[in-house]
Structures are given as C-alpha cells and as structure tokens.
Short mmCIF file of C-alpha atoms in Angstrom, two decimals:
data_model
loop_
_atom_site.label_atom_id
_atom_site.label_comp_id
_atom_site.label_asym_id
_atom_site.label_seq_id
_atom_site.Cartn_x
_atom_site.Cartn_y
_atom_site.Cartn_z
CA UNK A 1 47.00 -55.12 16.02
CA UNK A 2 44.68 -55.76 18.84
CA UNK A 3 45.36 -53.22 21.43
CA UNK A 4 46.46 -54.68 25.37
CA UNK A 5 44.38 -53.21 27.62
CA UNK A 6 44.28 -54.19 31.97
CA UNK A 7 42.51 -52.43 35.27
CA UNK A 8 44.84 -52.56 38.19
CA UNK A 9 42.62 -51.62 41.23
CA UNK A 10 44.33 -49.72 43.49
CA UNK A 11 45.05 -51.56 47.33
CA UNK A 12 41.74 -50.20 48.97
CA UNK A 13 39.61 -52.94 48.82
CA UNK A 14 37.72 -52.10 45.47
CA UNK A 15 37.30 -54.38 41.96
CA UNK A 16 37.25 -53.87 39.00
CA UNK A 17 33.68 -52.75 38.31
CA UNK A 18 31.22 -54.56 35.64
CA UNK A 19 31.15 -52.91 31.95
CA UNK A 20 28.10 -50.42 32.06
CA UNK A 21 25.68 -50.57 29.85
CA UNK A 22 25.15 -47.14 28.53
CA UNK A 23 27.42 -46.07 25.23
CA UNK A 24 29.95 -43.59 25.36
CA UNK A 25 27.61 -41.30 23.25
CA UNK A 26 24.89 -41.74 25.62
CA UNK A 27 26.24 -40.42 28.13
CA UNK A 28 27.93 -37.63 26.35
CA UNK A 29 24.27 -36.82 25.07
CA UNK A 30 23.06 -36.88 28.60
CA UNK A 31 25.71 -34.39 29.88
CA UNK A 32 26.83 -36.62 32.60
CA UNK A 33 30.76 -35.81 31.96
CA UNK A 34 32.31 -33.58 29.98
CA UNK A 35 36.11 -34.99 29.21
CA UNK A 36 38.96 -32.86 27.94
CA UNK A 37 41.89 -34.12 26.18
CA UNK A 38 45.06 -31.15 27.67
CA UNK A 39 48.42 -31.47 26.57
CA UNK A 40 51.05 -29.25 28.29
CA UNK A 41 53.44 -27.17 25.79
CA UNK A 42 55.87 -24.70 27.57
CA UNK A 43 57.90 -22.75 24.90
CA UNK A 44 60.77 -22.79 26.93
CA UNK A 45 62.06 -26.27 26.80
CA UNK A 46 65.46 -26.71 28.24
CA UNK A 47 66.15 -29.90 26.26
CA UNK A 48 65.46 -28.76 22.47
CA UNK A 49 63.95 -25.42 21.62
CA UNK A 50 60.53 -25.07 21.07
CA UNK A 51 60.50 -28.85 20.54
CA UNK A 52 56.63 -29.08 20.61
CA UNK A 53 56.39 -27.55 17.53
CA UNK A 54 59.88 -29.16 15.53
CA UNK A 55 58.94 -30.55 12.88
CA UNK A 56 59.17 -34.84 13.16
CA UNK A 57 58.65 -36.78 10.31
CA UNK A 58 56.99 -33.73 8.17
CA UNK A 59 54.39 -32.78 11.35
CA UNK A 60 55.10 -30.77 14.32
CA UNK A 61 55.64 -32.57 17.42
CA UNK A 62 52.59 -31.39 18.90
CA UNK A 63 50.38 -32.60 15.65
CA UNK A 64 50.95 -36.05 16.42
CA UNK A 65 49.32 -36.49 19.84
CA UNK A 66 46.54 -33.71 18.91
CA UNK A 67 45.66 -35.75 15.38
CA UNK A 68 45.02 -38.77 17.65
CA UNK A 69 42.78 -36.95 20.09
CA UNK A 70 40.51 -35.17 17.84
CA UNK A 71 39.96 -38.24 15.66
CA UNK A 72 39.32 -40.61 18.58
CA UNK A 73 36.20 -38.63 18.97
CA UNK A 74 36.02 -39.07 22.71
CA UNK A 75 36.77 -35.46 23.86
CA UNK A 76 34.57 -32.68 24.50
CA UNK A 77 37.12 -30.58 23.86
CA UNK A 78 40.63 -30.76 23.37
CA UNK A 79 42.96 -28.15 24.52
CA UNK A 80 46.99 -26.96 24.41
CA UNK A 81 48.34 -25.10 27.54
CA UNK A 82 51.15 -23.05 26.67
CA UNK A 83 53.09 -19.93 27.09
CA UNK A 84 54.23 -19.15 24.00
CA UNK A 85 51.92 -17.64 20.40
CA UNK A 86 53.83 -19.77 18.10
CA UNK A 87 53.03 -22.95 19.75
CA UNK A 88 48.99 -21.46 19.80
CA UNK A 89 49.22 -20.56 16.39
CA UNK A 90 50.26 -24.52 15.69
CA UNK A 91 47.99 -26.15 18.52
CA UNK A 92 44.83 -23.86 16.70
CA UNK A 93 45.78 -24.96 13.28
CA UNK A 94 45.78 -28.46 14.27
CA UNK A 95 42.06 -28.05 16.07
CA UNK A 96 43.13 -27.61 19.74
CA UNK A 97 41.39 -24.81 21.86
CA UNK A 98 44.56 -22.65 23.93
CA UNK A 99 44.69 -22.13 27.27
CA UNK A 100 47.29 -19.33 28.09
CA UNK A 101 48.88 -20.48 30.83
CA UNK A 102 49.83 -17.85 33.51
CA UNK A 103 53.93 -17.26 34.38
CA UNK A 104 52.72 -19.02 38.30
CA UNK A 105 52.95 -22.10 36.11
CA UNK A 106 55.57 -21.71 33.27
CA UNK A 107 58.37 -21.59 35.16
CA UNK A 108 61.32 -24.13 35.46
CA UNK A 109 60.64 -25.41 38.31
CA UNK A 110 56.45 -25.87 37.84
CA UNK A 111 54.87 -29.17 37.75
CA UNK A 112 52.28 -30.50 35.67
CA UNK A 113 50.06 -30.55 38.25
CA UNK A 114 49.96 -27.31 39.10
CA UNK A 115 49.40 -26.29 35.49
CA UNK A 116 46.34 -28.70 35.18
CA UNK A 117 45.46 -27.93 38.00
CA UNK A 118 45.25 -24.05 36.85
CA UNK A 119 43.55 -25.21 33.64
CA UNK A 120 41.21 -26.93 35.98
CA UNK A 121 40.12 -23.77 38.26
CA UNK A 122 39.25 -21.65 34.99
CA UNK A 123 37.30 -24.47 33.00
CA UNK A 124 35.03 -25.53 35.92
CA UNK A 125 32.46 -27.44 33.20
CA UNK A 126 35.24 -30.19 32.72
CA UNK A 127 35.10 -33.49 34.67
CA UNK A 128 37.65 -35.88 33.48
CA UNK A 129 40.90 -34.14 32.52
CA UNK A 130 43.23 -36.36 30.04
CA UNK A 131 46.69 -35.51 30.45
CA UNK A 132 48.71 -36.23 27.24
CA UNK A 133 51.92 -36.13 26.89
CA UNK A 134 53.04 -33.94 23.74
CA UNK A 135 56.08 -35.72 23.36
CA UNK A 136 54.28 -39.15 22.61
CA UNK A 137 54.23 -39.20 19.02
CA UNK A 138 53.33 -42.47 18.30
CA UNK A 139 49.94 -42.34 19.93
CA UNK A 140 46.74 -43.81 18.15
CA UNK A 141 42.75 -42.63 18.81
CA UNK A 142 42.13 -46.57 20.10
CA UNK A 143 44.69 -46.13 23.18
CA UNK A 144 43.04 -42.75 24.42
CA UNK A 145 39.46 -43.82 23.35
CA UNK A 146 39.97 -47.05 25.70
CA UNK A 147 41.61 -45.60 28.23
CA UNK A 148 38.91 -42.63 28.60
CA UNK A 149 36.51 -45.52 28.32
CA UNK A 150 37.88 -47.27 31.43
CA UNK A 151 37.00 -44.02 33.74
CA UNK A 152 33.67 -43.17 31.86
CA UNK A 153 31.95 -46.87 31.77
CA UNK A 154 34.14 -48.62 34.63
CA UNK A 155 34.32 -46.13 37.28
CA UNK A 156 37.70 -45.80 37.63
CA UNK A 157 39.52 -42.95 38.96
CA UNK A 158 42.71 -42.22 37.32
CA UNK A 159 44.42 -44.23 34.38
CA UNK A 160 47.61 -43.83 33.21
CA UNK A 161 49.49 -45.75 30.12
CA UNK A 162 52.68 -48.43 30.93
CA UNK A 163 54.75 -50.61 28.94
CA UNK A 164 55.92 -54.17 29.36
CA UNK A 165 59.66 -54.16 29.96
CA UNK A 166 61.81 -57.02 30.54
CA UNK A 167 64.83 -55.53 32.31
CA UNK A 168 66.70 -56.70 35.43
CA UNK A 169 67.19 -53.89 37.72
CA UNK A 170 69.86 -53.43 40.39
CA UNK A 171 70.62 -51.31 43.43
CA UNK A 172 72.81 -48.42 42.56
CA UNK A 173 75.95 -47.93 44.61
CA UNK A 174 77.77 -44.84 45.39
CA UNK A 175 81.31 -44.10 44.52
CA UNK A 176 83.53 -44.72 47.38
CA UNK A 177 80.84 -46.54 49.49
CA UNK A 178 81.68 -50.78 50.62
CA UNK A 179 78.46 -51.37 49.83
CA UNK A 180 77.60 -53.99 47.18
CA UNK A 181 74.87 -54.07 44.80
CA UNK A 182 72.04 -56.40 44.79
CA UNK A 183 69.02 -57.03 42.61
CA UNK A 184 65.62 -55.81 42.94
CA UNK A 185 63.52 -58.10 40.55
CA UNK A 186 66.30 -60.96 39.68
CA UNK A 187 66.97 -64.38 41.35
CA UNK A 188 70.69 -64.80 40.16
CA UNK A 189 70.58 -68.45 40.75
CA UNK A 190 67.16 -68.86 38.81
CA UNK A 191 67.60 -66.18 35.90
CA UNK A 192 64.80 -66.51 33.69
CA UNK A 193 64.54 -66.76 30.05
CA UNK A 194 62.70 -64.18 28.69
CA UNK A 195 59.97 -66.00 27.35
CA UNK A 196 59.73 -67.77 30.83
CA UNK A 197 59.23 -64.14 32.36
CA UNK A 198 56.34 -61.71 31.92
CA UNK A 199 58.65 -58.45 32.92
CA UNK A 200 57.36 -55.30 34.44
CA UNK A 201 55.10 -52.38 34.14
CA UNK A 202 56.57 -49.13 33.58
CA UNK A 203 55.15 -45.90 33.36
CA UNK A 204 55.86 -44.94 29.65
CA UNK A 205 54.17 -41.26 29.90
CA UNK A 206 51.62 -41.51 27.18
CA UNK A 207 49.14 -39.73 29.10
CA UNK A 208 47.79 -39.53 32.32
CA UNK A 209 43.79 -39.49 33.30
CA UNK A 210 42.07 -37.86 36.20
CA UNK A 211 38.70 -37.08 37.80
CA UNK A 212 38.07 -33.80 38.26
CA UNK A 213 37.57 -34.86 42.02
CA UNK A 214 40.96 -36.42 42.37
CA UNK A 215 42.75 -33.19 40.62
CA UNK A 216 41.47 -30.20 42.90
CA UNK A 217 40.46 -32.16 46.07
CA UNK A 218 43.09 -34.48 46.36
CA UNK A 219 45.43 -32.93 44.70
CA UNK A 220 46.80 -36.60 42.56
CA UNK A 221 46.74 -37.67 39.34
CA UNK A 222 47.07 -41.23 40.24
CA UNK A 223 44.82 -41.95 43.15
CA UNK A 224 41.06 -43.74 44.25
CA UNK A 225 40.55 -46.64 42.06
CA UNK A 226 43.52 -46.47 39.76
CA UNK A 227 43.72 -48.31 36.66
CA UNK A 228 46.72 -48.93 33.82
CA UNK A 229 46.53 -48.97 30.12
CA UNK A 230 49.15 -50.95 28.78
CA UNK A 231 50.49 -50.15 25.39
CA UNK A 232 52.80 -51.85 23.74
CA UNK A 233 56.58 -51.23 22.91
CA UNK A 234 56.46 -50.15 19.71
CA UNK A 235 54.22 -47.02 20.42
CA UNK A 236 56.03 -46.28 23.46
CA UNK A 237 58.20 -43.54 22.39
CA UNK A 238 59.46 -40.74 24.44
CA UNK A 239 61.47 -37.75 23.33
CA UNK A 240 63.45 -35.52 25.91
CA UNK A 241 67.03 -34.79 23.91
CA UNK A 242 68.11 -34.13 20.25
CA UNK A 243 69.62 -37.93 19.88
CA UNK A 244 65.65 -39.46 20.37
CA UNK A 245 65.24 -37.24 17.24
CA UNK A 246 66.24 -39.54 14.31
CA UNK A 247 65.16 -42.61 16.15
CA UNK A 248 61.81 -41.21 16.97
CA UNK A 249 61.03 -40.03 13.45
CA UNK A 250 61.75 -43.76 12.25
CA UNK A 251 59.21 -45.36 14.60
CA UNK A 252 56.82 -42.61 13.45
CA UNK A 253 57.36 -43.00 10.29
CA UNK A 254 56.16 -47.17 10.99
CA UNK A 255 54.37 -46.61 14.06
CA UNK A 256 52.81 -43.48 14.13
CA UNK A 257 49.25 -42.34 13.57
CA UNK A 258 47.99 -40.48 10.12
CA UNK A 259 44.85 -39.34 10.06
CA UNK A 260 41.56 -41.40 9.47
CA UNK A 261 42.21 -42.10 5.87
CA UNK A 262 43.29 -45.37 4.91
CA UNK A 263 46.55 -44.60 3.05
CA UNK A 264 45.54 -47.70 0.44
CA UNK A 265 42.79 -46.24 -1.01
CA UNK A 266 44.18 -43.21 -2.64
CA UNK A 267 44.01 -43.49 -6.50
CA UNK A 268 44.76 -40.07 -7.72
CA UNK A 269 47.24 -37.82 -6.72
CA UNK A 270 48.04 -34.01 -7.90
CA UNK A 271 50.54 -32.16 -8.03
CA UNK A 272 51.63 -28.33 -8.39
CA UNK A 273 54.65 -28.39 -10.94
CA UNK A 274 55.85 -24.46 -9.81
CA UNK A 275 57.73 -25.18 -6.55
CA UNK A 276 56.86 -28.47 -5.60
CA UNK A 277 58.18 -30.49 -8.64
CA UNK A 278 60.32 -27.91 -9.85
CA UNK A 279 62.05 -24.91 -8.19
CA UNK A 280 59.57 -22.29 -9.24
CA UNK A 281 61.36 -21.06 -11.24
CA UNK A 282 61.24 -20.50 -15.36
CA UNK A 283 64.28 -20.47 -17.73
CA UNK A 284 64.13 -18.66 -21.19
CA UNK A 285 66.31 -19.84 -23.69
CA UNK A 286 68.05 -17.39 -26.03
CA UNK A 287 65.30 -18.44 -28.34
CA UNK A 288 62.70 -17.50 -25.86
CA UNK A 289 61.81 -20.67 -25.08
CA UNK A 290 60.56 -21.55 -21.51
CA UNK A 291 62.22 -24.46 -20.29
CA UNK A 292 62.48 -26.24 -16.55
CA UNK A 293 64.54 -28.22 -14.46
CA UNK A 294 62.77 -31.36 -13.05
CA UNK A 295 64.87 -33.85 -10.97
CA UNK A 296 65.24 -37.23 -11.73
CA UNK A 297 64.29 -38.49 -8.02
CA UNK A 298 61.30 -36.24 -8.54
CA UNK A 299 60.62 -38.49 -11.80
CA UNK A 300 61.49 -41.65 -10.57
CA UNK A 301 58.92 -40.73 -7.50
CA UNK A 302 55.89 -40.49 -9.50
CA UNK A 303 57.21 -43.79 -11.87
CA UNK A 304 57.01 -45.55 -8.46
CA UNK A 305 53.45 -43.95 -7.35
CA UNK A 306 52.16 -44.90 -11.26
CA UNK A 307 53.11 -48.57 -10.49
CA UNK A 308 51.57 -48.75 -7.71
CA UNK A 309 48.33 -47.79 -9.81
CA UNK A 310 48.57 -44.11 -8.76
CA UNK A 311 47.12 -41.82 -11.50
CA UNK A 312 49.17 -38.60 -11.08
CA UNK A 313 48.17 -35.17 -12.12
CA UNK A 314 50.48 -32.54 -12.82
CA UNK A 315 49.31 -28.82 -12.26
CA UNK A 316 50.26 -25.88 -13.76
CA UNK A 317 48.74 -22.25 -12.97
CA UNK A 318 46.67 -19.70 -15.16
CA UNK A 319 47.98 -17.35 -12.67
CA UNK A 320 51.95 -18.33 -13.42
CA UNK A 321 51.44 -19.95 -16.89
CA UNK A 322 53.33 -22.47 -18.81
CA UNK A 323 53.57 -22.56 -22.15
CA UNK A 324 51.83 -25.24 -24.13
CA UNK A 325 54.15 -26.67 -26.07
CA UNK A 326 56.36 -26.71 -22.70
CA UNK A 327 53.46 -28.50 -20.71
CA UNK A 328 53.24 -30.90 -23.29
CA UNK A 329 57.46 -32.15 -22.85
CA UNK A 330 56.47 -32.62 -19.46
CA UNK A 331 53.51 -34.60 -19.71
CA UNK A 332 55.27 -36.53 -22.25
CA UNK A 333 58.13 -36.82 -19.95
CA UNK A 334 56.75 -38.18 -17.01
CA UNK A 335 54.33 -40.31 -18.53
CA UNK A 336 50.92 -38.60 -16.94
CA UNK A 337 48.57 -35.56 -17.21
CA UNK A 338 49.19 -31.91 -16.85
CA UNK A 339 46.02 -29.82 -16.02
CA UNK A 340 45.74 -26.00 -16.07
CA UNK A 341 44.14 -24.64 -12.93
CA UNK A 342 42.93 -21.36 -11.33
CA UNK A 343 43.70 -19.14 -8.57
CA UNK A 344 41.33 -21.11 -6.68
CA UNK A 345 42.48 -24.78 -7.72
CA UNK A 346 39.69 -26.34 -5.73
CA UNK A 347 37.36 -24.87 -8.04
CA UNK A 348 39.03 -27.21 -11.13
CA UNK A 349 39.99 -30.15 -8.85
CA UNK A 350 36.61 -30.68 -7.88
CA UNK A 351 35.06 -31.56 -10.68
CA UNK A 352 38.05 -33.86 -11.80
CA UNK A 353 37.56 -35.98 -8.65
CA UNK A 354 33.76 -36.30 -9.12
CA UNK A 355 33.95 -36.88 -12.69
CA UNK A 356 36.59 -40.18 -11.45
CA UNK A 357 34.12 -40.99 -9.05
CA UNK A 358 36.33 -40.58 -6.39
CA UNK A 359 35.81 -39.01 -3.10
CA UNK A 360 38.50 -36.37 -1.47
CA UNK A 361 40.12 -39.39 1.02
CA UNK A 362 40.99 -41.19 -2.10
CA UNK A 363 43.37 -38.07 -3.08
CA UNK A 364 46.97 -36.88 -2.15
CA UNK A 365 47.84 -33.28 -3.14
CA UNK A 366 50.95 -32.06 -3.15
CA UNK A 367 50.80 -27.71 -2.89
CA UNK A 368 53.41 -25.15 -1.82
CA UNK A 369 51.78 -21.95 -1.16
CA UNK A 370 48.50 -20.43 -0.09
CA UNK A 371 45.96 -20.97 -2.66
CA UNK A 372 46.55 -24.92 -2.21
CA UNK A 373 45.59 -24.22 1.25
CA UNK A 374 41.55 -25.85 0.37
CA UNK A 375 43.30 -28.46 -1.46
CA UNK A 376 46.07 -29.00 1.53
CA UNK A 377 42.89 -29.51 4.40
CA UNK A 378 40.44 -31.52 2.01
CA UNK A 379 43.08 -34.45 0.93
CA UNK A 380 43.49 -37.69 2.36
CA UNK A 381 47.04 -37.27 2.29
CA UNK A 382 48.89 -34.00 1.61
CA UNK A 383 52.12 -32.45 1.49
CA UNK A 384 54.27 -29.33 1.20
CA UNK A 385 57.74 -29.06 0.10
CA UNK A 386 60.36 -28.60 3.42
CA UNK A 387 60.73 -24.84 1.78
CA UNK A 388 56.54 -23.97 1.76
CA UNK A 389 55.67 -20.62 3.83
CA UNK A 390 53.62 -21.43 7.22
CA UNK A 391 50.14 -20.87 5.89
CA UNK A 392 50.97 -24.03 3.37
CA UNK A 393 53.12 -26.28 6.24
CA UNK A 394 50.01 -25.17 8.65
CA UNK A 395 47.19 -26.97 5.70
CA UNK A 396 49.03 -30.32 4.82
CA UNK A 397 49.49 -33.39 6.65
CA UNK A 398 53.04 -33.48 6.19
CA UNK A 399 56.41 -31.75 5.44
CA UNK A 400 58.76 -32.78 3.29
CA UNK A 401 62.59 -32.38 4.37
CA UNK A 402 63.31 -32.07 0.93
CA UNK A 403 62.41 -28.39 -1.25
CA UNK A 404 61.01 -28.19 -4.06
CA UNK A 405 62.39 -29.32 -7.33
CA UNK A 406 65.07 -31.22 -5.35
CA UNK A 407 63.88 -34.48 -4.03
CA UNK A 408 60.41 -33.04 -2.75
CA UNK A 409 58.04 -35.52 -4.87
CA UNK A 410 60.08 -37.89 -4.58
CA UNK A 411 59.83 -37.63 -0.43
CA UNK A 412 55.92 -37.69 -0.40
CA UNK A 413 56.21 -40.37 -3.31
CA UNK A 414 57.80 -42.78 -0.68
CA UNK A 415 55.88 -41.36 2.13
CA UNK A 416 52.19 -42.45 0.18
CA UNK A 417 53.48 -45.95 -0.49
CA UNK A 418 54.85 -46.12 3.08
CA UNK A 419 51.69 -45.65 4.28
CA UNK A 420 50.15 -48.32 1.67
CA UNK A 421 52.20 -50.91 2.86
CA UNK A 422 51.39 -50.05 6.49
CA UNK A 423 47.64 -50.00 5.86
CA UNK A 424 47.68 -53.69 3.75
CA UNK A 425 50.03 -55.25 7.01
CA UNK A 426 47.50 -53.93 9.20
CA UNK A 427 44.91 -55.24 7.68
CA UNK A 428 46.58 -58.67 7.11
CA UNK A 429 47.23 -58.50 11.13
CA UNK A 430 43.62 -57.57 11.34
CA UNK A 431 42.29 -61.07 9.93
CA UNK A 432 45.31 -63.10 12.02
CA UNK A 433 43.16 -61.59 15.28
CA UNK A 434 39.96 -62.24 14.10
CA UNK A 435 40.93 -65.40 12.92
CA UNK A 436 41.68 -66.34 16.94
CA UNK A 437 38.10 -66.14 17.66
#
C-alpha cells in the first residue's frame, strides 16, 4: 500500500520547499540534527490501568509504536518518558532509552507539552523532537520515516499525522436553549455523495513533530511552516477506554506492524513441548510410564502450519527429560520431529538452522521460560504462552492469550499464517502500485 503523504504550509506566506538533495544518512553523518523519537507513558492512566503496558494482541501497548520507531531507522535515539519502573522495565526491553519524568509533569492535570518540553531542557543535543503517541498501535516505520523526512529534507517546522474523514458535522445545541442547529461543512440542499466529496482532515494523534526551536522558544508543537502527514483509515486507531480494546486488537492483528521480517518466509518453526505444547507437566502411570496431555487445537495448529509447508520441530529438554519411547508417540503423533536440547537451546538450534540453510528470520520459536530467552530475541517470529514469567513475555514478539498445553500452539499457529497471508496481499498490492507507473 502506497503510503498518502501532503505539506500544508502554514498561512504566512511560505511554500512548500524543493526536495534537498542530501540523504537522510548524510546528514545524520554530518551531525546537522540529531532527531528523537519520545513517547509519553504516565503510569497513572485514568482510563485503563497501566494501559501502556496491557498487553494487545500478544505485545504491550507501548511495543507497538516503539517496534515501528526503532526499525524505521530514522531516530537518533528513541526514548519513553514515564513515571512509573514497570513501564521502564518494558520501554528498555523493547530498546527505548527512559527519561524519568519529574512529579512537575505527571500530574493529572499536566500537558504534553510541558513534559516534552522537560525532556527537552535535560537532553539539550536533540533538535527535532517526534512526539508519538503510545496509544497508536497500528503505526508502521514508513509513516514516521516520511514524516521525519518532511522536517529534515523540506524544511518544515512541525508535522503532525491526520486522517481523511467523511462526516457531516453540526452545531451543537444546548438543552433548553431556542436555538437551532445548523451545519458547519454540509449544503443540505446539495448533499454530496461520498464519492463526489473529498471529506476532511482530522487530527488522528499518531504523532506530533517539532523543532527544537518551536518547542522551547515558542512554546507550540504546531507552528512556523507546518505540514500534515496523512495516513489512512485503517492505521488510524486510537485507544482511550476498555471498549477500543477488542476492536483495536482486531485492526492490529490486520493492520498493525511486526517487525522487519517478512512473515512468508519462515520455513521452520520450533517448539518447546514442556509448557508451551503441553502443561509442563509429566504423568506416571501405575506402570511407571511417563505419559502427557497434548490438546487437540494444539495438534490441529501445527497440521495447519505443516500445510502451509512449515517444518515443525518439537523440543524436549536434557535438563527436564522425556523418555524415549515417550518422545517417539509424540513425534509419531503429530507427524514431525522431536529434538533433544540443552540448557542453552541456542547452542543445538544453531546448528540445525545452518545445516537447513536457513537464516534466523526464516524461524518462529515458540519458548516459555528463561533459557529460550536467546532463542525468543533471535527469531523472526516468536512467542510465549499467555502463562510465561516476564523474562520470557519480555524476549518474544508476541503473547499468546492462551497457556500452555491449552490452545497456546494453536494461537501462534494462526498468528504465523496470519501474518503469511498479510505479507503475500501486500505484496500483491505492491505490484497493483507499481503497475500504475
């Protein structure tokens, strides 16, 4: 999808200015600008508690919008302002630097102004701040990377992102009053189809982009030559109350950004049998044989990845052993390998995916506790079980709702081929655009 993107000068005379010719990297290499990506996370949000850091569609809120600005590779840093060790613990785990805001500017009734502002005063080296909105989950590298782009190489001021909405807006009355309403942006006697009309901007809260200048000397964040970025309506997504919740995650979950890896490349996935595809725990019969319980969404899950040409590898611990005879039945069972590993599993994996001449972005892993936390970071795709301890939530790329043993496999099953059948419409949309040209 080709990405909308218009200037609007402000009303003081001035143009959009001519594309300079100097790259991005250029001038980062010259030390002209340093730009900072700063998204604002108060732990006490009246709205939903701690809702930076809930959990929405298996990453924290916060991950979403941090993801996109680290891979955009625009920012000279990226940073989290907050109040509260919980959300630093998450902004540091997802690469973000922490700035600890002071109470001045954690209170109620503080504006984000003020707390850039703040941010501002102690990190004097930063020239363009890039104010984005945690609660923008369906943000993508592009829209930040040519948004920055239109302050850095076209001299503007301040940009901020809109969307196009086609809504007719009237004049609100007050109870009681004789007044009667009127329209603000409707001819009654000419209504327009909607096709026939090109709606409005609207702020949609994205993000927000300043000069340093404009910040502390003019106190704005819109102001001098302002500019818009317009995005459209399916990444506009806002969340300010527990009902967005459910209809947020399903955008995400279509909309939202993953991570650099193109989801239709991975061939090979593994998968720890203790506590992800199985409770963790053993049964011994009153023969003494171990047995487990595996679910049959769990099974059906990796049927589905296997026909989508998905080798799976099922992995079982020297550390928490299963018998042999009992790791046969279950490669048997679900049709696919089942590989011993060590307490490091890296150490084992490794070698697997070089002797498959595959590279780590062409893997999913699916791990549940801390020494999967190598495996968790190096995968294209990765996942926990909804049950995992922090360290393990903290390493993968996404949470399952579902625990272990009960629907887990199953959930990161779907979520793989989800993102398959994203990546192959995307790049089916891809050749419709270039085919315009």
């Amino acid at each position: 999808m080709i990405s909308r993107k218009r200037g609007l000068p402000a009303d003081n005379g001035e143009q959009d200015g001519p594309l300079v010719a100097p790259k991005q990297q250029q001038i980062r290499a010259e030390g002209k600008r340093h730009a900072a990506a700063v998204i604002l996370a108060r732990g006490g949000s009246k709205g939903i508690p701690l809702k930076n850091i809930k959990m929405l569609a298996g990453v924290p809120l916060i991950g979403w919008v941090l993801r996109a600005a680290v891979d955009s590779d625009m920012f000279d840093s990226v940073w989290v302002s907050t109040d509260h060790d919980e959300i630093e613990k998450v902004a540091k785990s997802w690469g973000a630097k922490v700035h600890r805001r002071s109470a001045e500017v954690s209170r109620d009734s503080s504006s984000s102004l003020e707390t850039i502002q703040e941010f501002a005063r102690l990190n004097p080296e930063v020239d363009v701040i890039c104010h984005i909105q945690a609660t923008s989950p369906c943000l993508h590298p592009h829209h930040v990377k040519e948004a920055l782009e239109m302050i850095t190489l076209q001299g503007f001021d301040s940009v901020f992102s809109v969307v196009r909405r086609h809504q007719f807006r009237w004049k609100e009355i007050k109870k009681g009053s004789d007044e009667m309403t009127k329209p603000f942006n409707l001819d009654t006697a000419n209504r327009p189809r909607r096709q026939d009309w090109d709606g409005e901007l609207c702020e949609n809260g994205s993000f927000y982009f300043a000069t340093r200048d404009l910040l502390m000397n003019k106190g704005l964040m819109q102001g001098g030559k302002i500019g818009y970025y317009e995005m459209l309506p399916e990444y506009s997504v806002d969340i300010d109350v527990d009902i967005d919740w459910p209809v947020a995650e399903q955008r995400v979950l279509r909309y939202g950004y993953f991570g650099r890896v193109t989801p239709e490349v991975v061939q090979l996935m593994f998968c720890n049998v203790s506590g992800c595809l199985t409770e963790g725990r053993i049964f011994l019969s009153v023969s003494g044989e171990d047995m487990v319980s595996v679910n049959t969404r769990d099974a059906m899950g990796i049927r589905m990845l296997k026909g989508e040409e998905v080798e799976v590898v099922l992995l079982t611990s020297r550390e928490d052993p299963v018998t042999k005879s009992l790791a046969e039945k279950l490669a048997k069972r679900m049709g696919c390998e089942v590989m011993e590993v060590g307490e490091e599993p890296l150490n084992d994996l490794k070698l697997v995916v070089e002797k498959k001449k595959l590279e780590w972005k062409d893997v999913a892993y699916m791990g549940n506790d801390k020494p999967d936390v190598k495996c968790l970071n190096l995968a294209g795709l990765s996942a926990v079980p909804g049950d995992a301890p922090t360290v393990a939530i903290n390493a993968a790329k996404y949470t399952c709702h579902k625990v272990g043993g009960l629907g887990a496999v199953r959930e990161f099953a779907e979520h793989i081929l989800l993102q398959k059948q994203k990546a192959k419409a995307q790049m089916k949309q891809d050749r419709i655009d270039n085919s315009s040209f």
